[in-house]
Coordinates of C-alpha atoms in Angstrom, one line a residue:
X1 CA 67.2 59.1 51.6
X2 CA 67.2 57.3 48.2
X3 CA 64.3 58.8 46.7
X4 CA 61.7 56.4 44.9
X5 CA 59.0 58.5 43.6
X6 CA 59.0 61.8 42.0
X7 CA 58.8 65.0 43.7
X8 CA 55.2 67.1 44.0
X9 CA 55.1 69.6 40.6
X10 CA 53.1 72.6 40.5
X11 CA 50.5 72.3 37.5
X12 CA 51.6 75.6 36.3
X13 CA 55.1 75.0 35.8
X14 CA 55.4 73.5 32.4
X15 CA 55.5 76.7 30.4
X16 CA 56.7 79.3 33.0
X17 CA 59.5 80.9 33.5
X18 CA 59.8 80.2 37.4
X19 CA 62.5 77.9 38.7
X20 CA 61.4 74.4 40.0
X21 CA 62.5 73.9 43.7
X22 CA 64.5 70.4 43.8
X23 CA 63.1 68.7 46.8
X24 CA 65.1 65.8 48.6
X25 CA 68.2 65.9 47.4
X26 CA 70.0 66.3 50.8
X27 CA 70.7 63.1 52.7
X28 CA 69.1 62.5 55.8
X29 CA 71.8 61.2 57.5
X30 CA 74.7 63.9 56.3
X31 CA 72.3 66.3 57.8
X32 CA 74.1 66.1 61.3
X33 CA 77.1 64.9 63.0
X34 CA 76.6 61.8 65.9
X35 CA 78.1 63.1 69.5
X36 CA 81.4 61.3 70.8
X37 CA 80.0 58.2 73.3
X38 CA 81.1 59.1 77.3
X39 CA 84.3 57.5 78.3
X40 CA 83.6 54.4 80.2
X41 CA 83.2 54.5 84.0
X42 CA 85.1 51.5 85.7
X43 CA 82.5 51.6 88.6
X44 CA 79.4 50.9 86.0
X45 CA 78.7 48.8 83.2
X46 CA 79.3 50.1 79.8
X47 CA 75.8 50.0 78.0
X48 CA 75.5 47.6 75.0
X49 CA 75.0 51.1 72.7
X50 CA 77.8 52.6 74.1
X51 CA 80.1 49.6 73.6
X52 CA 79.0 49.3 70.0
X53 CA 80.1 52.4 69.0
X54 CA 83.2 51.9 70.6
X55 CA 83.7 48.6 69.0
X56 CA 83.4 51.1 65.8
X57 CA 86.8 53.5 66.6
X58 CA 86.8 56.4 67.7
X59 CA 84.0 58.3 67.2
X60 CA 85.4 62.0 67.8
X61 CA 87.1 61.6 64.6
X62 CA 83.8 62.8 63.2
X63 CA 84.6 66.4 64.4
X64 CA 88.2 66.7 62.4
X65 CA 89.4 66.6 58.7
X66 CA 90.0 62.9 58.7
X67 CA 87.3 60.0 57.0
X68 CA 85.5 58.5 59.7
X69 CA 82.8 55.6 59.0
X70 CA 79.5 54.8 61.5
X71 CA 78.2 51.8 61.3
X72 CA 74.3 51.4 62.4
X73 CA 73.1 47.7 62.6
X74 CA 72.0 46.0 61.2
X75 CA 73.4 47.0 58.1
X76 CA 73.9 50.6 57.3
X77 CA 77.5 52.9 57.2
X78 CA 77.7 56.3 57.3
X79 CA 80.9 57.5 56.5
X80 CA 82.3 61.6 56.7
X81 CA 85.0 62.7 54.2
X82 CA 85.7 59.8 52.6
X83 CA 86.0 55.9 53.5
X84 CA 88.4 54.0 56.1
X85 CA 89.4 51.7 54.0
X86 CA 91.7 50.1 57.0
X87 CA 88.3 50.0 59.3
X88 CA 86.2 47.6 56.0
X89 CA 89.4 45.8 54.9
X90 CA 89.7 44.6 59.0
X91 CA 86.5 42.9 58.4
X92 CA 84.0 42.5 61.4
X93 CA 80.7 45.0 61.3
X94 CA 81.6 47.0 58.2
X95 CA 81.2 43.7 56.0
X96 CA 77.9 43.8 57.0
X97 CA 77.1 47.1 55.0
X98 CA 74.1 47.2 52.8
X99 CA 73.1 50.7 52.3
X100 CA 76.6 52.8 52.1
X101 CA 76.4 56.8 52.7
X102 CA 79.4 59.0 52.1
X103 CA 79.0 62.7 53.1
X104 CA 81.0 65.4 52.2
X105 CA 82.9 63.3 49.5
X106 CA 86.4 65.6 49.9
X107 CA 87.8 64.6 46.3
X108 CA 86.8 66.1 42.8
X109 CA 86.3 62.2 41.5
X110 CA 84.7 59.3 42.7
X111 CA 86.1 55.5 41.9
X112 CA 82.8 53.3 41.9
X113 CA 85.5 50.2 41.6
X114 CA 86.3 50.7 45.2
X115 CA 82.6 49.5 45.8
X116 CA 82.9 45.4 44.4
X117 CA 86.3 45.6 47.1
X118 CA 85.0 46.7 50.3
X119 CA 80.8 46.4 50.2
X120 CA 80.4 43.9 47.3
X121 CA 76.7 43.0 49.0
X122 CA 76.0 46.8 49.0
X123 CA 72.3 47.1 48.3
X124 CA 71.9 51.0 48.3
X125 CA 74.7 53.7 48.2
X126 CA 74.2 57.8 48.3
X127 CA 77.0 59.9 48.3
X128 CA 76.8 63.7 48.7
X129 CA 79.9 66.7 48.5
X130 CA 79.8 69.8 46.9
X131 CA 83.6 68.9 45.6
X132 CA 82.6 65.7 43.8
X133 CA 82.7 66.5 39.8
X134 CA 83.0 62.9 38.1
X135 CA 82.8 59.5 37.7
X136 CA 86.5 57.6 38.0
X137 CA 84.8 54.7 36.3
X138 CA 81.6 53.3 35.2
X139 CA 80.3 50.7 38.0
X140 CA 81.6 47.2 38.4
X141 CA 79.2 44.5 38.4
X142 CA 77.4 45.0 41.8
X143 CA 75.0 42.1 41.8
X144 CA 72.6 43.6 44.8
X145 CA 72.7 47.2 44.0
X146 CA 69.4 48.6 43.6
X147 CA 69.3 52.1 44.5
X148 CA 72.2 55.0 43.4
X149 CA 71.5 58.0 45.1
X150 CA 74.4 61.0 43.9
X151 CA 72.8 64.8 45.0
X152 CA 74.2 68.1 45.8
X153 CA 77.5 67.4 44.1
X154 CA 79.7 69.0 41.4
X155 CA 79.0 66.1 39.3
X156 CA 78.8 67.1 35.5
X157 CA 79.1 64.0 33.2
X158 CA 77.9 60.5 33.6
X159 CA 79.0 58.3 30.3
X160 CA 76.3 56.1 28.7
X161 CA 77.3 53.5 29.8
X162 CA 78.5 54.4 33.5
X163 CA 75.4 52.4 35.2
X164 CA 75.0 49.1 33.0
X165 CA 76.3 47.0 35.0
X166 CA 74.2 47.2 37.5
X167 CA 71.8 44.4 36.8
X168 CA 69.4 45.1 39.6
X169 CA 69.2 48.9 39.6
X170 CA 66.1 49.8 40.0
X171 CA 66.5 53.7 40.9
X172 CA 69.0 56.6 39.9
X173 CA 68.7 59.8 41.3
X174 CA 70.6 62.7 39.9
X175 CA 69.1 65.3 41.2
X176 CA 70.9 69.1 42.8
X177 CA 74.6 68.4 40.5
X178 CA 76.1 70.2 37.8
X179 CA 75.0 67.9 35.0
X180 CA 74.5 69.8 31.4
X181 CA 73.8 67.1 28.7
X182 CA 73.1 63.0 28.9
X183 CA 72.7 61.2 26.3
X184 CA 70.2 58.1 27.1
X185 CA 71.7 55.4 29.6
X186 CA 72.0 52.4 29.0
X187 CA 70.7 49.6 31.6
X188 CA 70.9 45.8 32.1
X189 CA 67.7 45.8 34.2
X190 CA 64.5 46.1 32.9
X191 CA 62.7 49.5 34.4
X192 CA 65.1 52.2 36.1
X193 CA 63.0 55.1 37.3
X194 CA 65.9 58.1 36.5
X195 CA 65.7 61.7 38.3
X196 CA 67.7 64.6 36.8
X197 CA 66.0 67.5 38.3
X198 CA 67.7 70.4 39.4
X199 CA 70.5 70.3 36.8
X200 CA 72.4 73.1 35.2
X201 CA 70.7 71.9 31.7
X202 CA 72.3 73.8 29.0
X203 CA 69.7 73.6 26.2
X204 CA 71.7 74.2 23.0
X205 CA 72.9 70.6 23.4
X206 CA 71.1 67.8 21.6
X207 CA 68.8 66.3 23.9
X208 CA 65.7 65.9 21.6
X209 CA 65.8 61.8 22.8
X210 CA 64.0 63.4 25.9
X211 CA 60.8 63.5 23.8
X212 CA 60.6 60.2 22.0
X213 CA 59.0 57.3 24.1
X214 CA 61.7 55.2 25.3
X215 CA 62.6 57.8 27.2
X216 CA 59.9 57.2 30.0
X217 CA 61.7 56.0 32.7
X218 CA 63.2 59.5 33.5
X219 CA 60.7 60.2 35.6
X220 CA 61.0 63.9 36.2
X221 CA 61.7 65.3 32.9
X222 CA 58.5 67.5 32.9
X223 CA 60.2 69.2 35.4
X224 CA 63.7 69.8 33.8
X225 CA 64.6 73.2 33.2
X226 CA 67.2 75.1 31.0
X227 CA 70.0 76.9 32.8
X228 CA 72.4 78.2 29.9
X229 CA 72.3 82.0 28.5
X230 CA 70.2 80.8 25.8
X231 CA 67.3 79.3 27.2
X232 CA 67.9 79.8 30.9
X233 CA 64.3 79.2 32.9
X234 CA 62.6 77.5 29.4
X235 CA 61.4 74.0 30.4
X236 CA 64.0 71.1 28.4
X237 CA 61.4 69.1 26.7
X238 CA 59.4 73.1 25.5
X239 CA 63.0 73.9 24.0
X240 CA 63.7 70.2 22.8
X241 CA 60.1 70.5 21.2
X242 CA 61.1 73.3 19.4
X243 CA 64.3 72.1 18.2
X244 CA 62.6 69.1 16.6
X245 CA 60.1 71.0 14.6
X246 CA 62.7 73.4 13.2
X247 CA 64.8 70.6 12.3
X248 CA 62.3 69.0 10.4
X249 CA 61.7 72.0 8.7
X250 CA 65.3 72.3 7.7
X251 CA 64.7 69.0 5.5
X252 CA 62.7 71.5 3.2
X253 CA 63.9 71.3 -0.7
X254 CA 64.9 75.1 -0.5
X255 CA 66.8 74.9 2.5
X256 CA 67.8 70.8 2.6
X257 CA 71.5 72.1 2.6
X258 CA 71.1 74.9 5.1
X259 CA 71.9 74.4 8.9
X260 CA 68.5 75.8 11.4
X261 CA 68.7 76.7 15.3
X262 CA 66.4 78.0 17.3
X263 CA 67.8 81.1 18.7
X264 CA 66.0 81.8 21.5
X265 CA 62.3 81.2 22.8
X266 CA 60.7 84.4 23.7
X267 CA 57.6 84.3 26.3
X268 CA 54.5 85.4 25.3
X269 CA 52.4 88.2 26.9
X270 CA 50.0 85.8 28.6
X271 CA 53.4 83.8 29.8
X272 CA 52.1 80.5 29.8
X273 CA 53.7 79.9 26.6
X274 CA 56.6 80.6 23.6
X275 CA 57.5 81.8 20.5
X276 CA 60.3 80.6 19.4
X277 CA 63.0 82.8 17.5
X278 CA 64.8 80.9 14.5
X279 CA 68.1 81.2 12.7
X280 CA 68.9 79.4 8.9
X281 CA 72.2 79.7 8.0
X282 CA 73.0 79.3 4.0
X283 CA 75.8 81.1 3.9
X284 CA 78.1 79.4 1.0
X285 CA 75.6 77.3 -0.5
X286 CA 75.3 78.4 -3.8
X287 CA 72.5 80.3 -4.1
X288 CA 71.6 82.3 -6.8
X289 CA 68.6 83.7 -5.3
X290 CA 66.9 84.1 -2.0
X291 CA 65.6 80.6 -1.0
X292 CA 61.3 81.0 -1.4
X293 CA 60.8 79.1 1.8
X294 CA 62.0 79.5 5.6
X295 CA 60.6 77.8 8.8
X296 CA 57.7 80.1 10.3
X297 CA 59.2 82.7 12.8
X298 CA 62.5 82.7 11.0
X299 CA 64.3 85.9 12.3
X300 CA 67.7 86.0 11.5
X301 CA 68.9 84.5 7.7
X302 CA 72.5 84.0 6.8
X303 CA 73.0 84.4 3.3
X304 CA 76.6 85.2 3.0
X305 CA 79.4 84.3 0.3
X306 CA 76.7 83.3 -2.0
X307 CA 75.9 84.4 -5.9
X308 CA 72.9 86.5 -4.8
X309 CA 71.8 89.5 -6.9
X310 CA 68.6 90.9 -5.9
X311 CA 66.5 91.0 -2.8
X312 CA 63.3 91.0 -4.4
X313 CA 61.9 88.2 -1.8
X314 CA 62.1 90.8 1.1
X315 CA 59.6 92.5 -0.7
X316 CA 57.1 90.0 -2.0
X317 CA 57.6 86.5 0.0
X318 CA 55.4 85.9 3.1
X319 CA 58.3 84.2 4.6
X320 CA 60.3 87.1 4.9
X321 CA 58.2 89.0 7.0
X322 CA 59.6 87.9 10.3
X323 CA 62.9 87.9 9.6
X324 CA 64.4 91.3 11.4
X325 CA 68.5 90.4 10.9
X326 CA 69.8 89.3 7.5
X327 CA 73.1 89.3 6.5
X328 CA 74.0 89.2 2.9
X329 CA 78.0 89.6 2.5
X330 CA 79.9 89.2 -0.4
X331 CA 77.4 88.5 -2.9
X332 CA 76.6 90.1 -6.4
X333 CA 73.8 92.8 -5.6
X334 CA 74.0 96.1 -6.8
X335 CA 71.3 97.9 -5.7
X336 CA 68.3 97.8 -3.0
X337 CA 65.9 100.1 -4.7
X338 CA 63.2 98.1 -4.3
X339 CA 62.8 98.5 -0.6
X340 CA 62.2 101.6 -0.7
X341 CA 58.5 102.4 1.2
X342 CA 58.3 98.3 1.9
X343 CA 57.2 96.9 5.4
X344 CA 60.3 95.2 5.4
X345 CA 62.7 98.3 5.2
X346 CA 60.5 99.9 7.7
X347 CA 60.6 97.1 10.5
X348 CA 64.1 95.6 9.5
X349 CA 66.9 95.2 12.4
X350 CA 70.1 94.4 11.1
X351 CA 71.2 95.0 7.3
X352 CA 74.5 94.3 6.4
X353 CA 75.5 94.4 2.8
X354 CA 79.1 94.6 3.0
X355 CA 81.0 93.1 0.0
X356 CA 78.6 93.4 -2.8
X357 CA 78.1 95.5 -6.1
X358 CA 76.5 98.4 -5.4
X359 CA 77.7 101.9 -6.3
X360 CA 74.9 103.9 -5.4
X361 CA 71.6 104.0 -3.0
X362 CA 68.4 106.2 -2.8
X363 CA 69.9 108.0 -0.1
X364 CA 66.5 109.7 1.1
X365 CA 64.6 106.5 1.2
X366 CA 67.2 104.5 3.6
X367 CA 67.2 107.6 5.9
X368 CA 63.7 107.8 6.3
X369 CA 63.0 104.4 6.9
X370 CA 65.9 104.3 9.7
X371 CA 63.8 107.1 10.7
X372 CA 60.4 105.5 11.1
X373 CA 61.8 102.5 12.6
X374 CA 62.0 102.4 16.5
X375 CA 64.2 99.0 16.5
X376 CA 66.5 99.2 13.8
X377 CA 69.9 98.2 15.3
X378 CA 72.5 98.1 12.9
X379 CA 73.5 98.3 8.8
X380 CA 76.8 97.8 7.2
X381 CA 77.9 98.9 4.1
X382 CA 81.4 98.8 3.6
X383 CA 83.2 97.2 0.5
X384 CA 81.2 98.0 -1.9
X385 CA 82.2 100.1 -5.1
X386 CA 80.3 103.8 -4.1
X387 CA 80.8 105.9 -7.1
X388 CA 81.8 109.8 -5.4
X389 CA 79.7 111.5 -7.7
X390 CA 79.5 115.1 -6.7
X391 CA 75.9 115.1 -5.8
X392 CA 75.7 111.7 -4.4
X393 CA 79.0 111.6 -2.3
X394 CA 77.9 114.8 -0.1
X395 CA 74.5 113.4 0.6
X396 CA 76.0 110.1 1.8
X397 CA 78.5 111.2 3.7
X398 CA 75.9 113.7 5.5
X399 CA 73.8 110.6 5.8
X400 CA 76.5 108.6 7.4
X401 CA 77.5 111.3 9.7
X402 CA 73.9 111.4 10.9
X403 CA 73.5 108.2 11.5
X404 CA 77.3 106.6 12.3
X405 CA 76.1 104.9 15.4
X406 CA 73.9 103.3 13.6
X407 CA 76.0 102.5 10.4
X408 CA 78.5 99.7 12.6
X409 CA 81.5 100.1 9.3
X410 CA 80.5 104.0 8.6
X411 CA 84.3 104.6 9.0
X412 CA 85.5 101.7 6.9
X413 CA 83.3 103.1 3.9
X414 CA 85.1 104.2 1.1
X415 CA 84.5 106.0 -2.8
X416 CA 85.8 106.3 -5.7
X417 CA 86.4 108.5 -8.7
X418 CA 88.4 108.1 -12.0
X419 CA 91.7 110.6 -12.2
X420 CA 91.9 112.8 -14.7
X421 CA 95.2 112.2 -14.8
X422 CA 96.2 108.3 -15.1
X423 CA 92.8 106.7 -15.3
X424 CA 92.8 105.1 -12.2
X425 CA 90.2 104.9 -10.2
X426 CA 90.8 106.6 -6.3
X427 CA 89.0 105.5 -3.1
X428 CA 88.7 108.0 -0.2
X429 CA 86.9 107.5 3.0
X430 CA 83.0 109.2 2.6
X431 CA 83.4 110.3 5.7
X432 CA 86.4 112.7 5.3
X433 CA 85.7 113.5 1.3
X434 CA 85.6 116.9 0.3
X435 CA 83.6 118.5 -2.9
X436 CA 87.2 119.9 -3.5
X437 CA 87.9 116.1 -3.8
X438 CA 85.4 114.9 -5.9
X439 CA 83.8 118.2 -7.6
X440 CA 85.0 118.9 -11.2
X441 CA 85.2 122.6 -11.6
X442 CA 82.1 122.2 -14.2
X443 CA 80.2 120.6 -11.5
X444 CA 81.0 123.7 -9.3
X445 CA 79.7 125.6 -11.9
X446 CA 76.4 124.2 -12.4
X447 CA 75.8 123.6 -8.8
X448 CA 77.1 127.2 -8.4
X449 CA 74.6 128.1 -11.4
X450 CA 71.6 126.5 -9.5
X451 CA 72.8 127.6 -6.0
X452 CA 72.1 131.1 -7.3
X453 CA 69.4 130.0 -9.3
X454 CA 67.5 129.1 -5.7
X455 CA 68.2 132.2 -3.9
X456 CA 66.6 134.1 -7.1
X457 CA 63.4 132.3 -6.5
X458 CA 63.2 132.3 -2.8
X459 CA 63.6 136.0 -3.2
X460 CA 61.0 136.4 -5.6
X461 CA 58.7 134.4 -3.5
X462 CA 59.3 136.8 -0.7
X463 CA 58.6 139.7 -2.7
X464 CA 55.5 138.4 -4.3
X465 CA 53.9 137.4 -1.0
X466 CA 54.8 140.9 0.7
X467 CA 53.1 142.7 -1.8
X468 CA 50.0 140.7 -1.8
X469 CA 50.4 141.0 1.9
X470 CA 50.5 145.2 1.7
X471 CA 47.9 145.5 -0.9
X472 CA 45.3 143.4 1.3
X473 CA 46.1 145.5 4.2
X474 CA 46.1 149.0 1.8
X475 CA 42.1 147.6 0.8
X476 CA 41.0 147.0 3.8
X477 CA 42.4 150.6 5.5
X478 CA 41.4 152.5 2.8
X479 CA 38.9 150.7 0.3
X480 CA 41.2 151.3 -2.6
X481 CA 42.5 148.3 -5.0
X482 CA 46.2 148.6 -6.4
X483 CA 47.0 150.8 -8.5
X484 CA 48.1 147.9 -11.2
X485 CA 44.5 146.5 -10.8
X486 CA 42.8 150.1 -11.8
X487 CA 44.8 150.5 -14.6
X488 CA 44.0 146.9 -16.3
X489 CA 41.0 147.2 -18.8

């Protein structure tokens, strides 16, 4: 059935998550298979019905593998696995055909060429097969053709321009196939109602057309729906919505040379509508700083390869309080100090600072922000210059130990120290370093000196608080202060 007005929408579709059911887009007459006629009886007449379908071949041929055609006065074919070419080029009925119906198309690709040859008066034409995946050719002139009707196939591009010659086309329905992208047709006539429903939309394409207003005539695209990773179950025009808005906030001074995406559209808790989740990418621009402004609910920023060296806007830039994954290779910073105790640090998600200047961290501060952070996914830190101080090499490496499935390159992360010997500076994995490594024999002294220097204390702390303990236990037995106390004037 060539369809003519759009299916019945539920209201509460537009911003939902819940797949639209595509309606009509099996054809009424592939739906069943028409009965072999009884053979003729030479004692009784042959009735007019019977004798037409005769007049047709043989019907039984409907049951096999071969094509087999029906025609239905007073102008309509139905034809099963392909076309009898033999059975339209013999003339008689079949060049009658106005409304052509091919079920079960058996081949990946249809030739709409074939169409001007054997129905050039056809008026209507559906064709249906779950093998059908493309177009041989765009349509020949076809000067009555008013209604294409291609559903339930494999069918997953149509060029531009694949319809245009259709002067009279008045609908196209698309519906139930395979398609992922169009770009806008183009037509000869002047109003096409278009139906795409039930497509396997893949929404990272460019389809932002959908939205402007020349793009009424494709009637159904309320109802379009996204079916890639990305944005599967997202209505097309909610994600193409979104992608217009973040591109025009690309076009911003700071980021006019940056490239922006909408990474994914996350449903909100009432799940009516979206948030949308946004990448900007400025990796190798130039940049000597972080850029001061970023489209609202940016969350993942690209700043690699560029001449960075601070991070300051983390810290004090409102822009920067959504973004959860940044990833700042190969730049000039040496040091991130000044997260320490921010929001930022606290709420981060990934961190990777591999490549940069930085010799040292506030160990303590990184840990316990890892720490208070229930969604921290990942932080690199490899290639960077760590200095294997004595002090600071052990506490990393007990930090990275700690945390390794958290630090992604915590293997790759190397020291160094200067030898004695040549001058030369010497990189050994943190992980594996020992203080017999990187500990000068004075450094063993002093930390030997303050090791001992500890335990003194401690001990002295003990002793203290057991004595205080004793004498308040000897005052409250016997009445009786300390000895040192009655002796003190």
């Amino acid at each position: 059935i060539l369809l003519s007005h759009p299916p019945p929408t539920n209201a509460q579709l537009p911003l939902s998550l819940q797949n639209l059911v595509v309606e009509n887009v099996a054809i009424e007459e592939c739906a069943f298979r028409p009965s072999p006629p009884p053979p003729p009886s030479s004692s009784h007449t042959v009735p007019s019905s019977v004798a037409s379908a005769s007049s047709m071949g043989n019907p039984s041929n409907l049951s096999g593998n071969r094509p087999a055609c029906v025609f239905t006065p007073p102008n309509r074919t139905v034809c099963f696995r392909g076309i009898e070419t033999k059975r339209f080029q013999a003339g008689g009925r079949f060049n009658l055909t106005r409304r052509l119906v091919l079920c079960d198309w058996p081949l990946k690709s249809f030739d709409p060429l074939v169409l001007s040859r054997l129905v050039p008066r056809i008026e209507r034409l559906a064709i249906t097969g779950r093998t059908l995946q493309r177009l041989a050719h765009d349509f020949p002139p076809l000067p009555y053709l008013r209604m294409v009707n291609i559903t339930g196939t494999r069918l997953n591009h149509t060029a531009v321009n694949a319809f245009y010659e259709l002067e009279r086309l008045q609908v196209l329905n698309l519906r139930g196939n395979e398609l992922e992208q169009i770009q806008p047709y183009r037509f000869r006539s002047g109003h096409v109602e278009v139906y795409l429903q039930g497509n396997l939309w893949n929404c990272t394409n460019d389809m932002i057309w959908l939205l402007k207003e020349q793009s009424r005539q494709y009637v159904d695209k309320p109802t379009l729906v996204c079916k890639d990773w990305k944005y599967t179950g997202r209505p097309v025009l909610t994600a193409m919505e979104y992608k217009r808005v973040v591109r025009e906030s690309c076009l911003h001074e700071e980021i006019w040379n940056c490239s922006c995406h909408v990474s994914y559209l996350r449903l909100s808790d009432n799940g009516i509508s979206f948030h949308p989740m946004i990448m900007v990418n400025c990796s190798d621009r130039g940049f000597y700083q972080l850029p001061q402004y970023l489209p609202g609910n940016t969350t993942v920023l690209h700043m690699a390869r560029n001449k960075l060296q601070s991070v300051d806007s983390l810290t004090t830039n409102e822009h920067y309080q959504s973004v959860q994954d940044i990833y700042l290779d190969e730049n000039r910073i040496t040091s991130i100090d000044i997260l320490e105790d921010t929001i930022w640090l606290d709420n981060f998600r990934i961190l990777s600072l591999r490549g940069n200047r930085m010799n040292r961290i506030r160990v303590y501060s990184v840990e316990h922000a890892i720490e208070r952070n229930p969604g921290v996914g990942k932080v690199y830190l490899s290639n960077n210059p760590w200095r294997c101080g004595c002090r600071f090499a052990i506490r990393f490496q007990r930090f990275l130990r700690k945390h390794e499935s958290l630090v992604a390159d915590s293997r790759n992360i190397t020291c160094y120290f200067i030898n004695d010997d040549d001058g030369r500076k010497q990189y050994l994995p943190v992980l594996t370093v020992t203080p017999n490594d990187i500990c000068r024999a004075s450094e063993h002294n002093t930390a030997a000196f303050y090791n001992t220097l500890s335990i003194i204390f401690a001990t002295l702390i003990v002793l203290i608080f057991t004595k205080l303990a004793y004498d308040y236990y000897h005052y409250r037995k016997y009445g009786k202060l300390p000895w040192l106390i009655m002796k003190m004037p």
